[in-house]
mmCIF file of C-alpha atoms in Angstrom:
data_model
loop_
_atom_site.group_PDB
_atom_site.id
_atom_site.type_symbol
_atom_site.label_atom_id
_atom_site.label_comp_id
_atom_site.label_asym_id
_atom_site.label_seq_id
_atom_site.Cartn_x
_atom_site.Cartn_y
_atom_site.Cartn_z
ATOM 1 C CA MET A 1 0.237 0.043 0.096
ATOM 2 C CA PRO A 2 1.450 3.250 -1.253
ATOM 3 C CA ALA A 3 2.611 5.816 1.495
ATOM 4 C CA SER A 4 0.071 8.318 0.429
ATOM 5 C CA THR A 5 -3.109 5.793 0.728
ATOM 6 C CA GLU A 6 -2.182 5.178 4.392
ATOM 7 C CA ALA A 7 -1.684 9.004 4.979
ATOM 8 C CA SER A 8 -5.151 9.628 3.399
ATOM 9 C CA THR A 9 -6.928 7.351 5.569
ATOM 10 C CA ARG A 10 -5.816 9.250 8.754
ATOM 11 C CA VAL A 11 -8.458 11.483 10.926
ATOM 12 C CA GLY A 12 -7.192 14.423 9.820
ATOM 13 C CA ALA A 13 -10.965 16.365 9.246
ATOM 14 C CA VAL A 14 -12.189 17.599 12.289
ATOM 15 C CA SER A 15 -15.465 18.730 12.468
ATOM 16 C CA PRO A 16 -16.403 22.756 12.970
ATOM 17 C CA VAL A 17 -16.002 22.111 16.625
ATOM 18 C CA SER A 18 -12.200 22.017 18.226
ATOM 19 C CA ALA A 19 -10.219 18.971 17.700
ATOM 20 C CA SER A 20 -10.315 18.334 21.597
ATOM 21 C CA ASP A 21 -14.375 18.327 21.368
ATOM 22 C CA ALA A 22 -14.179 15.788 18.595
ATOM 23 C CA PRO A 23 -15.087 12.384 19.708
ATOM 24 C CA ASP A 24 -11.749 9.881 20.127
ATOM 25 C CA SER A 25 -11.866 7.498 16.744
ATOM 26 C CA ARG A 26 -8.952 5.152 17.929
ATOM 27 C CA LEU A 27 -9.870 1.602 18.445
ATOM 28 C CA ALA A 28 -10.527 0.747 22.520
ATOM 29 C CA PRO A 29 -11.655 -2.738 23.781
ATOM 30 C CA GLY A 30 -15.124 -3.502 22.398
ATOM 31 C CA GLY A 31 -15.337 -1.143 19.575
ATOM 32 C CA PRO A 32 -15.171 -2.258 16.078
ATOM 33 C CA GLY A 33 -11.610 -3.173 14.806
ATOM 34 C CA TYR A 34 -9.838 -3.997 17.963
ATOM 35 C CA ARG A 35 -10.059 -7.774 18.047
ATOM 36 C CA ARG A 36 -8.887 -8.049 14.176
ATOM 37 C CA MET A 37 -6.100 -5.349 14.878
ATOM 38 C CA SER A 38 -5.259 -7.101 18.429
ATOM 39 C CA PHE A 39 -5.398 -10.925 16.577
ATOM 40 C CA ALA A 40 -3.612 -9.998 13.600
ATOM 41 C CA LEU A 41 -0.839 -7.770 15.649
ATOM 42 C CA PHE A 42 -0.595 -11.359 17.886
ATOM 43 C CA LEU A 43 -0.155 -12.920 15.006
ATOM 44 C CA ALA A 44 2.591 -11.037 13.982
ATOM 45 C CA GLY A 45 3.971 -11.114 17.502
ATOM 46 C CA VAL A 46 3.833 -14.868 16.924
ATOM 47 C CA ALA A 47 5.728 -15.437 13.365
ATOM 48 C CA THR A 48 8.549 -12.842 14.644
ATOM 49 C CA PHE A 49 9.382 -14.849 17.559
ATOM 50 C CA ALA A 50 8.674 -18.614 15.910
ATOM 51 C CA LEU A 51 11.041 -17.448 13.066
ATOM 52 C CA LEU A 52 13.578 -15.342 15.234
ATOM 53 C CA TYR A 53 14.381 -18.054 17.877
ATOM 54 C CA SER A 54 13.867 -21.291 15.642
ATOM 55 C CA THR A 55 17.172 -22.532 16.206
ATOM 56 C CA GLN A 56 17.883 -21.844 19.478
ATOM 57 C CA ALA A 57 15.764 -25.182 20.816
ATOM 58 C CA LEU A 58 18.100 -27.189 18.279
ATOM 59 C CA LEU A 59 21.327 -25.906 19.364
ATOM 60 C CA PRO A 60 22.898 -29.266 20.705
ATOM 61 C CA LEU A 61 22.014 -30.755 16.826
ATOM 62 C CA ILE A 62 23.464 -27.754 14.859
ATOM 63 C CA SER A 63 26.288 -28.544 17.460
ATOM 64 C CA GLY A 64 26.512 -32.301 15.875
ATOM 65 C CA GLU A 65 25.735 -32.193 12.557
ATOM 66 C CA PHE A 66 28.307 -29.336 12.278
ATOM 67 C CA GLY A 67 30.819 -30.344 14.555
ATOM 68 C CA VAL A 68 31.050 -27.128 16.877
ATOM 69 C CA ALA A 69 30.981 -26.082 20.452
ATOM 70 C CA ALA A 70 28.094 -24.126 22.285
ATOM 71 C CA SER A 71 29.242 -20.320 21.605
ATOM 72 C CA GLU A 72 30.018 -21.330 17.894
ATOM 73 C CA ALA A 73 26.097 -22.751 17.015
ATOM 74 C CA SER A 74 24.796 -19.801 19.531
ATOM 75 C CA TRP A 75 25.577 -17.659 16.436
ATOM 76 C CA THR A 76 22.959 -18.825 14.324
ATOM 77 C CA VAL A 77 20.616 -17.005 17.457
ATOM 78 C CA ALA A 78 22.763 -13.883 18.236
ATOM 79 C CA ALA A 79 23.101 -13.144 13.860
ATOM 80 C CA ALA A 80 19.606 -13.146 13.797
ATOM 81 C CA THR A 81 19.023 -11.030 17.135
ATOM 82 C CA GLY A 82 21.880 -9.190 15.906
ATOM 83 C CA GLY A 83 20.504 -8.434 12.067
ATOM 84 C CA LEU A 84 17.164 -7.155 13.892
ATOM 85 C CA ALA A 85 19.150 -4.766 16.152
ATOM 86 C CA LEU A 86 20.984 -3.143 13.367
ATOM 87 C CA PHE A 87 18.337 -2.559 11.058
ATOM 88 C CA VAL A 88 15.361 -1.869 13.389
ATOM 89 C CA LEU A 89 15.929 1.627 13.380
ATOM 90 C CA PRO A 90 16.298 2.239 9.185
ATOM 91 C CA MET A 91 13.126 -0.139 9.410
ATOM 92 C CA SER A 92 11.541 2.313 11.726
ATOM 93 C CA ALA A 93 12.321 5.935 9.301
ATOM 94 C CA LEU A 94 11.052 3.343 6.002
ATOM 95 C CA SER A 95 7.806 2.955 8.286
ATOM 96 C CA GLU A 96 7.486 6.904 8.879
ATOM 97 C CA ARG A 97 7.607 7.704 5.211
ATOM 98 C CA PHE A 98 5.212 4.153 3.730
ATOM 99 C CA GLY A 99 3.272 3.654 6.757
ATOM 100 C CA ARG A 100 3.419 0.508 9.458
ATOM 101 C CA ARG A 101 1.168 -1.754 7.715
ATOM 102 C CA THR A 102 3.041 -1.723 4.389
ATOM 103 C CA VAL A 103 6.850 -1.859 6.462
ATOM 104 C CA MET A 104 5.438 -5.221 8.793
ATOM 105 C CA THR A 105 3.823 -6.492 5.578
ATOM 106 C CA ALA A 106 7.172 -6.532 3.328
ATOM 107 C CA SER A 107 9.360 -7.599 6.278
ATOM 108 C CA LEU A 108 7.275 -10.342 7.262
ATOM 109 C CA ALA A 109 7.672 -11.918 3.373
ATOM 110 C CA VAL A 110 11.157 -11.308 3.207
ATOM 111 C CA ALA A 111 11.678 -13.326 6.681
ATOM 112 C CA VAL A 112 9.101 -15.956 5.694
ATOM 113 C CA THR A 113 10.747 -16.380 2.101
ATOM 114 C CA VAL A 114 14.478 -16.865 3.966
ATOM 115 C CA GLY A 115 12.632 -19.076 6.726
ATOM 116 C CA LEU A 116 12.197 -21.400 3.846
ATOM 117 C CA LEU A 117 15.549 -21.279 2.373
ATOM 118 C CA VAL A 118 17.301 -21.924 6.255
ATOM 119 C CA PRO A 119 16.838 -25.632 5.851
ATOM 120 C CA PHE A 120 18.881 -26.183 3.235
ATOM 121 C CA ALA A 121 21.991 -24.163 4.205
ATOM 122 C CA PRO A 122 25.220 -26.330 3.888
ATOM 123 C CA SER A 123 27.556 -25.221 6.650
ATOM 124 C CA LEU A 124 27.490 -23.151 9.672
ATOM 125 C CA PRO A 125 28.338 -20.239 8.016
ATOM 126 C CA ALA A 126 25.551 -20.379 5.303
ATOM 127 C CA LEU A 127 23.153 -21.063 8.149
ATOM 128 C CA VAL A 128 24.421 -17.719 10.189
ATOM 129 C CA ALA A 129 24.272 -15.308 6.952
ATOM 130 C CA LEU A 130 20.807 -16.304 6.335
ATOM 131 C CA ARG A 131 19.876 -16.075 10.014
ATOM 132 C CA ALA A 132 21.374 -12.653 9.815
ATOM 133 C CA VAL A 133 19.128 -11.550 6.830
ATOM 134 C CA GLN A 134 15.912 -13.187 8.491
ATOM 135 C CA GLY A 135 16.927 -10.945 11.876
ATOM 136 C CA ALA A 136 17.172 -7.483 9.059
ATOM 137 C CA ALA A 137 14.203 -8.715 7.492
ATOM 138 C CA LEU A 138 11.925 -8.945 11.024
ATOM 139 C CA ALA A 139 13.489 -5.658 12.294
ATOM 140 C CA GLY A 140 10.412 -4.085 10.552
ATOM 141 C CA LEU A 141 8.125 -5.380 12.896
ATOM 142 C CA PRO A 142 8.808 -4.425 15.918
ATOM 143 C CA ALA A 143 8.963 -0.762 16.190
ATOM 144 C CA SER A 144 6.137 -0.391 13.294
ATOM 145 C CA ALA A 145 4.041 -2.399 15.906
ATOM 146 C CA THR A 146 4.262 -0.487 18.976
ATOM 147 C CA ALA A 147 4.272 2.503 16.787
ATOM 148 C CA TYR A 148 0.975 1.941 15.437
ATOM 149 C CA LEU A 149 -0.711 1.111 17.857
ATOM 150 C CA ALA A 150 0.546 3.936 19.662
ATOM 151 C CA GLU A 151 -1.275 5.965 16.746
ATOM 152 C CA GLU A 152 -4.502 3.751 16.335
ATOM 153 C CA VAL A 153 -5.417 2.720 20.333
ATOM 154 C CA ARG A 154 -6.732 4.963 22.496
ATOM 155 C CA PRO A 155 -4.227 5.711 25.723
ATOM 156 C CA LYS A 156 -5.831 3.713 28.292
ATOM 157 C CA ALA A 157 -5.663 0.676 26.579
ATOM 158 C CA LEU A 158 -2.165 1.556 25.456
ATOM 159 C CA VAL A 159 -0.231 -1.118 27.704
ATOM 160 C CA THR A 160 -2.919 -3.914 27.652
ATOM 161 C CA ALA A 161 -2.631 -3.789 23.546
ATOM 162 C CA ILE A 162 1.589 -4.023 23.231
ATOM 163 C CA GLY A 163 0.824 -6.516 25.942
ATOM 164 C CA LEU A 164 -0.819 -8.826 23.854
ATOM 165 C CA PHE A 165 1.616 -7.896 20.785
ATOM 166 C CA VAL A 166 4.635 -9.280 23.812
ATOM 167 C CA ALA A 167 2.303 -12.198 24.220
ATOM 168 C CA GLY A 168 2.194 -13.321 20.902
ATOM 169 C CA ASN A 169 6.108 -13.036 21.238
ATOM 170 C CA SER A 170 6.006 -15.059 23.996
ATOM 171 C CA VAL A 171 3.551 -17.752 22.500
ATOM 172 C CA GLY A 172 6.055 -17.952 19.140
ATOM 173 C CA GLY A 173 8.641 -18.337 21.198
ATOM 174 C CA MET A 174 7.132 -20.872 22.979
ATOM 175 C CA SER A 175 5.632 -22.833 19.728
ATOM 176 C CA GLY A 176 8.432 -22.741 17.745
ATOM 177 C CA ARG A 177 10.571 -24.664 20.363
ATOM 178 C CA VAL A 178 8.256 -27.093 21.142
ATOM 179 C CA ILE A 179 7.404 -27.694 17.724
ATOM 180 C CA THR A 180 11.023 -27.810 16.568
ATOM 181 C CA GLY A 181 12.151 -30.521 19.649
ATOM 182 C CA TRP A 182 9.153 -33.090 18.812
ATOM 183 C CA VAL A 183 9.729 -32.950 14.824
ATOM 184 C CA ALA A 184 14.140 -32.730 14.778
ATOM 185 C CA GLN A 185 13.735 -35.313 17.184
ATOM 186 C CA GLU A 186 12.339 -37.578 14.585
ATOM 187 C CA TRP A 187 13.316 -35.698 11.515
ATOM 188 C CA GLY A 188 16.670 -33.617 12.445
ATOM 189 C CA TRP A 189 16.558 -29.821 12.937
ATOM 190 C CA ARG A 190 16.246 -28.917 8.779
ATOM 191 C CA VAL A 191 12.827 -30.423 8.636
ATOM 192 C CA ALA A 192 11.747 -28.700 12.201
ATOM 193 C CA VAL A 193 12.841 -25.338 10.855
ATOM 194 C CA GLY A 194 10.988 -25.743 7.493
ATOM 195 C CA VAL A 195 7.846 -26.505 9.979
ATOM 196 C CA ILE A 196 8.317 -23.212 11.574
ATOM 197 C CA GLY A 197 8.823 -21.643 8.238
ATOM 198 C CA ALA A 198 5.470 -22.854 6.818
ATOM 199 C CA LEU A 199 3.623 -21.663 10.244
ATOM 200 C CA ALA A 200 5.404 -17.675 9.970
ATOM 201 C CA VAL A 201 3.762 -17.725 6.136
ATOM 202 C CA ALA A 202 0.395 -18.570 7.502
ATOM 203 C CA CYS A 203 0.644 -16.179 10.325
ATOM 204 C CA ALA A 204 1.379 -13.480 7.612
ATOM 205 C CA VAL A 205 -0.946 -14.746 5.570
ATOM 206 C CA ALA A 206 -3.693 -13.888 8.119
ATOM 207 C CA PHE A 207 -2.320 -10.715 9.661
ATOM 208 C CA ARG A 208 -2.308 -8.901 6.475
ATOM 209 C CA LEU A 209 -6.071 -9.678 5.955
ATOM 210 C CA LEU A 210 -6.826 -8.618 9.124
ATOM 211 C CA LEU A 211 -5.107 -5.485 10.452
ATOM 212 C CA PRO A 212 -7.110 -2.612 9.910
ATOM 213 C CA ALA A 213 -5.832 0.092 7.955
ATOM 214 C CA PRO A 214 -4.217 3.026 9.518
ATOM 215 C CA ARG A 215 -6.410 5.944 10.455
ATOM 216 C CA HIS A 216 -4.074 8.657 12.378
ATOM 217 C CA PHE A 217 -1.084 8.026 10.030
ATOM 218 C CA THR A 218 1.251 10.990 8.932
ATOM 219 C CA ALA A 219 3.511 10.462 6.392
ATOM 220 C CA GLY A 220 6.950 11.633 7.702
ATOM 221 C CA SER A 221 10.660 12.511 5.941
ATOM 222 C CA LEU A 222 13.159 9.897 4.905
ATOM 223 C CA ARG A 223 15.472 12.957 4.885
ATOM 224 C CA PRO A 224 18.475 11.889 7.374
ATOM 225 C CA ARG A 225 18.790 15.406 9.226
ATOM 226 C CA VAL A 226 15.419 14.830 10.126
ATOM 227 C CA LEU A 227 15.755 11.013 11.394
ATOM 228 C CA LEU A 228 19.181 12.212 13.444
ATOM 229 C CA GLY A 229 17.331 14.787 15.054
ATOM 230 C CA THR A 230 14.806 12.681 16.140
ATOM 231 C CA VAL A 231 17.049 10.139 17.740
ATOM 232 C CA ARG A 232 19.504 12.484 19.056
ATOM 233 C CA ALA A 233 16.852 13.687 20.607
ATOM 234 C CA HIS A 234 15.194 10.377 22.433
ATOM 235 C CA LEU A 235 18.727 9.386 23.276
ATOM 236 C CA SER A 236 19.204 12.957 25.454
ATOM 237 C CA ASN A 237 16.034 11.826 27.133
ATOM 238 C CA PRO A 238 17.338 10.756 30.590
ATOM 239 C CA LEU A 239 14.005 8.273 30.479
ATOM 240 C CA LEU A 240 14.312 7.119 27.431
ATOM 241 C CA CYS A 241 17.583 6.026 28.047
ATOM 242 C CA ARG A 242 16.735 4.204 30.696
ATOM 243 C CA LEU A 243 14.034 2.494 29.091
ATOM 244 C CA TYR A 244 15.927 1.596 26.885
ATOM 245 C CA ALA A 245 19.178 -0.106 28.963
ATOM 246 C CA ILE A 246 16.240 -1.534 31.107
ATOM 247 C CA GLY A 247 14.976 -3.857 27.964
ATOM 248 C CA ALA A 248 18.639 -4.150 26.999
ATOM 249 C CA LEU A 249 19.327 -5.942 30.454
ATOM 250 C CA PHE A 250 16.182 -8.191 30.830
ATOM 251 C CA MET A 251 16.750 -9.311 27.801
ATOM 252 C CA THR A 252 20.624 -10.324 27.951
ATOM 253 C CA VAL A 253 18.750 -12.679 30.830
ATOM 254 C CA PHE A 254 16.817 -14.103 28.891
ATOM 255 C CA GLY A 255 18.480 -14.504 26.133
ATOM 256 C CA GLY A 256 21.178 -16.326 27.909
ATOM 257 C CA VAL A 257 19.028 -18.647 29.696
ATOM 258 C CA TYR A 258 17.052 -20.060 26.892
ATOM 259 C CA THR A 259 19.892 -20.750 24.676
ATOM 260 C CA VAL A 260 22.138 -22.471 27.250
ATOM 261 C CA ILE A 261 19.082 -24.565 28.522
ATOM 262 C CA GLY A 262 19.299 -26.989 26.287
ATOM 263 C CA TYR A 263 22.564 -27.871 26.477
ATOM 264 C CA ARG A 264 21.892 -28.057 30.032
ATOM 265 C CA LEU A 265 19.445 -30.381 29.946
ATOM 266 C CA THR A 266 20.384 -32.493 27.138
ATOM 267 C CA GLU A 267 23.438 -32.905 29.462
ATOM 268 C CA ALA A 268 23.693 -35.318 33.062
ATOM 269 C CA PRO A 269 22.085 -35.189 35.695
ATOM 270 C CA PHE A 270 18.951 -35.037 33.121
ATOM 271 C CA SER A 271 19.658 -36.235 29.875
ATOM 272 C CA LEU A 272 16.313 -35.203 28.414
ATOM 273 C CA PRO A 273 15.417 -36.112 24.877
ATOM 274 C CA GLN A 274 14.857 -33.784 22.194
ATOM 275 C CA GLY A 275 11.525 -33.739 22.173
ATOM 276 C CA ILE A 276 10.721 -33.154 25.826
ATOM 277 C CA VAL A 277 13.826 -30.365 26.061
ATOM 278 C CA GLY A 278 11.168 -28.314 23.217
ATOM 279 C CA SER A 279 8.156 -29.191 25.432
ATOM 280 C CA ILE A 280 10.323 -27.013 28.195
ATOM 281 C CA PHE A 281 9.499 -24.354 26.257
ATOM 282 C CA LEU A 282 5.959 -23.979 27.266
ATOM 283 C CA VAL A 283 6.955 -22.478 30.175
ATOM 284 C CA TYR A 284 6.761 -19.185 27.628
ATOM 285 C CA LEU A 285 2.412 -19.362 28.280
ATOM 286 C CA VAL A 286 3.774 -18.150 31.770
ATOM 287 C CA GLY A 287 4.882 -15.249 29.793
ATOM 288 C CA THR A 288 2.102 -14.591 27.319
ATOM 289 C CA VAL A 289 -0.101 -14.549 30.836
ATOM 290 C CA SER A 290 2.363 -12.041 32.255
ATOM 291 C CA ALA A 291 2.359 -9.834 29.531
ATOM 292 C CA SER A 292 -1.205 -9.310 28.403
ATOM 293 C CA THR A 293 -1.586 -8.530 32.720
ATOM 294 C CA ALA A 294 1.083 -5.738 32.527
ATOM 295 C CA GLY A 295 -0.967 -3.171 32.332
ATOM 296 C CA ARG A 296 -2.829 -4.118 35.555
ATOM 297 C CA LEU A 297 0.330 -4.644 37.728
ATOM 298 C CA VAL A 298 1.033 -1.104 36.826
ATOM 299 C CA GLY A 299 -2.243 -0.451 37.729
ATOM 300 C CA ARG A 300 -1.170 -1.858 41.245
ATOM 301 C CA LEU A 301 2.423 -0.950 41.583
ATOM 302 C CA GLY A 302 3.092 1.822 39.065
ATOM 303 C CA ARG A 303 5.602 1.812 36.583
ATOM 304 C CA ARG A 304 8.975 1.174 38.503
ATOM 305 C CA GLY A 305 6.937 -0.812 41.007
ATOM 306 C CA ALA A 306 6.197 -3.021 38.276
ATOM 307 C CA LEU A 307 9.885 -2.794 37.010
ATOM 308 C CA TYR A 308 10.945 -3.861 40.645
ATOM 309 C CA ALA A 309 8.340 -7.234 40.930
ATOM 310 C CA ALA A 310 9.114 -7.935 37.637
ATOM 311 C CA GLY A 311 13.052 -8.033 38.689
ATOM 312 C CA GLY A 312 12.626 -9.536 41.663
ATOM 313 C CA THR A 313 10.941 -12.405 39.834
ATOM 314 C CA THR A 314 13.611 -13.115 37.087
ATOM 315 C CA ALA A 315 16.344 -13.078 39.868
ATOM 316 C CA THR A 316 14.558 -15.679 42.240
ATOM 317 C CA GLY A 317 14.101 -17.927 38.805
ATOM 318 C CA LEU A 318 17.583 -17.467 38.441
ATOM 319 C CA VAL A 319 18.792 -18.789 41.537
ATOM 320 C CA LEU A 320 15.924 -21.484 41.769
ATOM 321 C CA SER A 321 17.512 -22.582 38.498
ATOM 322 C CA LEU A 322 21.272 -23.417 39.713
ATOM 323 C CA ALA A 323 19.428 -26.610 41.677
ATOM 324 C CA GLY A 324 19.804 -30.278 40.614
ATOM 325 C CA SER A 325 16.301 -31.106 40.610
ATOM 326 C CA LEU A 326 14.278 -30.567 37.500
ATOM 327 C CA PRO A 327 11.154 -29.910 38.726
ATOM 328 C CA LEU A 328 13.064 -26.540 40.672
ATOM 329 C CA VAL A 329 15.067 -25.840 37.751
ATOM 330 C CA LEU A 330 11.545 -25.821 36.227
ATOM 331 C CA LEU A 331 9.881 -23.304 38.239
ATOM 332 C CA GLY A 332 13.113 -21.281 38.005
ATOM 333 C CA LEU A 333 12.046 -20.877 34.289
ATOM 334 C CA VAL A 334 8.982 -20.424 34.962
ATOM 335 C CA LEU A 335 9.656 -17.653 37.431
ATOM 336 C CA ILE A 336 12.270 -16.387 34.855
ATOM 337 C CA THR A 337 10.016 -16.156 31.969
ATOM 338 C CA GLY A 338 7.716 -14.550 34.125
ATOM 339 C CA GLY A 339 9.547 -11.661 35.184
ATOM 340 C CA PHE A 340 11.006 -11.146 31.792
ATOM 341 C CA PHE A 341 7.709 -10.771 29.506
ATOM 342 C CA ALA A 342 6.605 -8.640 32.378
ATOM 343 C CA GLY A 343 9.405 -6.103 32.601
ATOM 344 C CA HIS A 344 9.777 -6.244 28.589
ATOM 345 C CA ALA A 345 5.763 -5.165 28.921
ATOM 346 C CA VAL A 346 5.490 -2.217 31.069
ATOM 347 C CA ALA A 347 9.068 -1.048 29.639
ATOM 348 C CA SER A 348 8.350 -1.212 25.882
ATOM 349 C CA SER A 349 4.735 0.656 26.418
ATOM 350 C CA ALA A 350 6.173 3.111 28.738
ATOM 351 C CA VAL A 351 8.554 4.272 25.221
ATOM 352 C CA SER A 352 5.524 4.495 23.561
ATOM 353 C CA LYS A 353 4.022 6.910 26.203
ATOM 354 C CA ALA A 354 7.056 8.877 27.306
ATOM 355 C CA ALA A 355 8.084 9.427 23.047
ATOM 356 C CA THR A 356 6.060 12.721 21.831
ATOM 357 C CA HIS A 357 7.220 12.952 19.022
ATOM 358 C CA GLY A 358 8.978 10.554 16.151
ATOM 359 C CA ARG A 359 7.266 7.332 18.129
ATOM 360 C CA ALA A 360 8.667 4.355 15.841
ATOM 361 C CA GLN A 361 12.376 5.900 15.995
ATOM 362 C CA ALA A 362 11.978 5.786 20.038
ATOM 363 C CA SER A 363 10.302 2.161 19.654
ATOM 364 C CA ALA A 364 13.132 1.780 17.380
ATOM 365 C CA LEU A 365 16.452 2.487 19.901
ATOM 366 C CA TYR A 366 14.018 0.392 22.534
ATOM 367 C CA GLN A 367 14.076 -2.736 20.559
ATOM 368 C CA SER A 368 17.417 -2.147 18.980
ATOM 369 C CA ALA A 369 18.521 -2.608 22.855
ATOM 370 C CA TYR A 370 16.409 -5.586 23.561
ATOM 371 C CA TYR A 371 18.434 -6.723 20.936
ATOM 372 C CA ILE A 372 21.362 -6.104 21.236
ATOM 373 C CA GLY A 373 20.923 -7.688 24.921
ATOM 374 C CA SER A 374 19.689 -10.941 23.048
ATOM 375 C CA SER A 375 22.731 -11.053 21.208
ATOM 376 C CA ALA A 376 24.783 -10.369 23.717
ATOM 377 C CA GLY A 377 22.797 -12.742 26.327
ATOM 378 C CA SER A 378 23.234 -15.356 23.817
ATOM 379 C CA THR A 379 26.907 -15.223 23.101
ATOM 380 C CA VAL A 380 28.172 -14.374 26.756
ATOM 381 C CA GLY A 381 25.549 -16.707 28.342
ATOM 382 C CA ALA A 382 27.075 -19.912 26.271
ATOM 383 C CA LEU A 383 31.098 -18.268 27.121
ATOM 384 C CA ALA A 384 30.087 -18.529 30.089
ATOM 385 C CA PHE A 385 28.026 -21.444 30.607
ATOM 386 C CA HIS A 386 31.735 -23.163 28.191
ATOM 387 C CA ALA A 387 33.587 -21.809 31.417
ATOM 388 C CA GLY A 388 31.309 -22.272 34.444
ATOM 389 C CA GLY A 389 29.119 -24.454 33.650
ATOM 390 C CA TRP A 390 25.095 -23.220 34.355
ATOM 391 C CA ALA A 391 25.655 -21.209 37.574
ATOM 392 C CA GLY A 392 28.169 -19.138 34.842
ATOM 393 C CA THR A 393 25.090 -18.454 32.649
ATOM 394 C CA VAL A 394 22.824 -17.832 36.087
ATOM 395 C CA MET A 395 26.008 -15.090 37.268
ATOM 396 C CA VAL A 396 25.729 -13.309 34.241
ATOM 397 C CA GLY A 397 21.631 -13.398 34.738
ATOM 398 C CA LEU A 398 22.058 -11.740 37.928
ATOM 399 C CA LEU A 399 24.514 -9.323 36.958
ATOM 400 C CA ALA A 400 21.971 -8.135 34.070
ATOM 401 C CA VAL A 401 18.685 -8.326 36.886
ATOM 402 C CA LEU A 402 21.612 -5.947 39.216
ATOM 403 C CA GLY A 403 21.305 -3.558 36.446
ATOM 404 C CA VAL A 404 17.567 -3.227 35.664
ATOM 405 C CA VAL A 405 16.843 -3.151 39.797
ATOM 406 C CA SER A 406 19.859 0.014 39.866
ATOM 407 C CA ILE A 407 18.757 1.757 36.754
ATOM 408 C CA THR A 408 14.892 1.929 38.614
ATOM 409 C CA VAL A 409 16.566 3.003 41.516
ATOM 410 C CA LEU A 410 17.922 6.291 39.457
ATOM 411 C CA GLY A 411 14.566 6.740 37.541
ATOM 412 C CA THR A 412 12.891 6.598 41.455
ATOM 413 C CA ARG A 413 15.252 9.276 42.943
ATOM 414 C CA ALA A 414 15.155 10.967 39.753
ATOM 415 C CA ALA A 415 11.456 11.229 39.786
ATOM 416 C CA ARG A 416 11.478 12.198 43.527
ATOM 417 C CA ALA A 417 13.800 15.571 42.916
ATOM 418 C CA GLN A 418 11.750 16.986 39.690
ATOM 419 C CA GLN A 419 8.467 16.431 42.370
ATOM 420 C CA ARG A 420 10.477 17.939 45.464
ATOM 421 C CA LEU A 421 11.482 20.806 42.863
ATOM 422 C CA ALA A 422 7.540 21.128 41.690
ATOM 423 C CA THR A 423 6.937 22.016 45.465
ATOM 424 C CA VAL A 424 9.641 24.660 45.568
#
């Protein structure tokens, strides 16, 4: 769809009364189009995470076929998330010019096409290269989706709407890993990633058919000076920078844990088969619930209180996962997953609210930091596992959680200082 079509459908014509008196035509729960929009972006989230992390549960098998260590096989994950991190900002700029729905559709189309080629990679370097391209293509989804929601959904429903998109991420991550685990056990990792590619094709088609045309989009400029000015303004905003760092640190924990957990569970003392290891990712359902209820958590505890709760839950899960008992390890994964998805939903929705202009760029910077954290977590977590076993990976995660709590404390102090100044 051309940019002019999307721009022309926005609510730009105001009635003779003032704009402030005009009814809010944005989407709201129970209103027309809201359910279709929610389901479409839920499916986009499913496709994004299913493709992005399609090799993560299969790393032991990839290591075996190519004869490489965990730290080398982990690049099939890090390359995808790194490609997304590098290209999310340029993709967000394209979405400002050509429209959110257009860029999301094109991104999914390229990503699923590459996904159908991944099973035929002849070597590890070729596989890593295809995964990097796939990640770069998927970069058009996250920032464009949150910007679309910020423009098309009423402010009071924004956290819930973004939470549903993040819930789609969790379902995609879970289903991709569970499906690949069982399929790979019978037919190998190549067939498994091919199945995920086919699932993503179905999600992409349904997404394009269901997503309502944007009504509040205004086409922006692609001039580099304008883009750099917007980025500079966001990076000079202390609140946004804190949120970017929090997203990166939460994802460092998550990326490290789920990149390495397959190796831990297939080795002694657990020695689980690949299908069972893949089923471990059913704990992502906890993330689906925690992300979709993040709005209520913020309502009860406030944004910073919700971040403290998410960080504490994640840290508790990391400590529990050190146990030699499989039930305690699983409980630890449940807490890590719930805490991560709640923290991510809170931080990403706060970015959309804090940005008063250039929302796509603000969201893109968050997503870039978030996926840099994923790449760092995958790589550092695997290296720590190689050097010190599971305890090394847990230590990396605990340091990242400490960073989340420290940054949130700084935010709390900054807010109190502003309140004191306001009362003077």
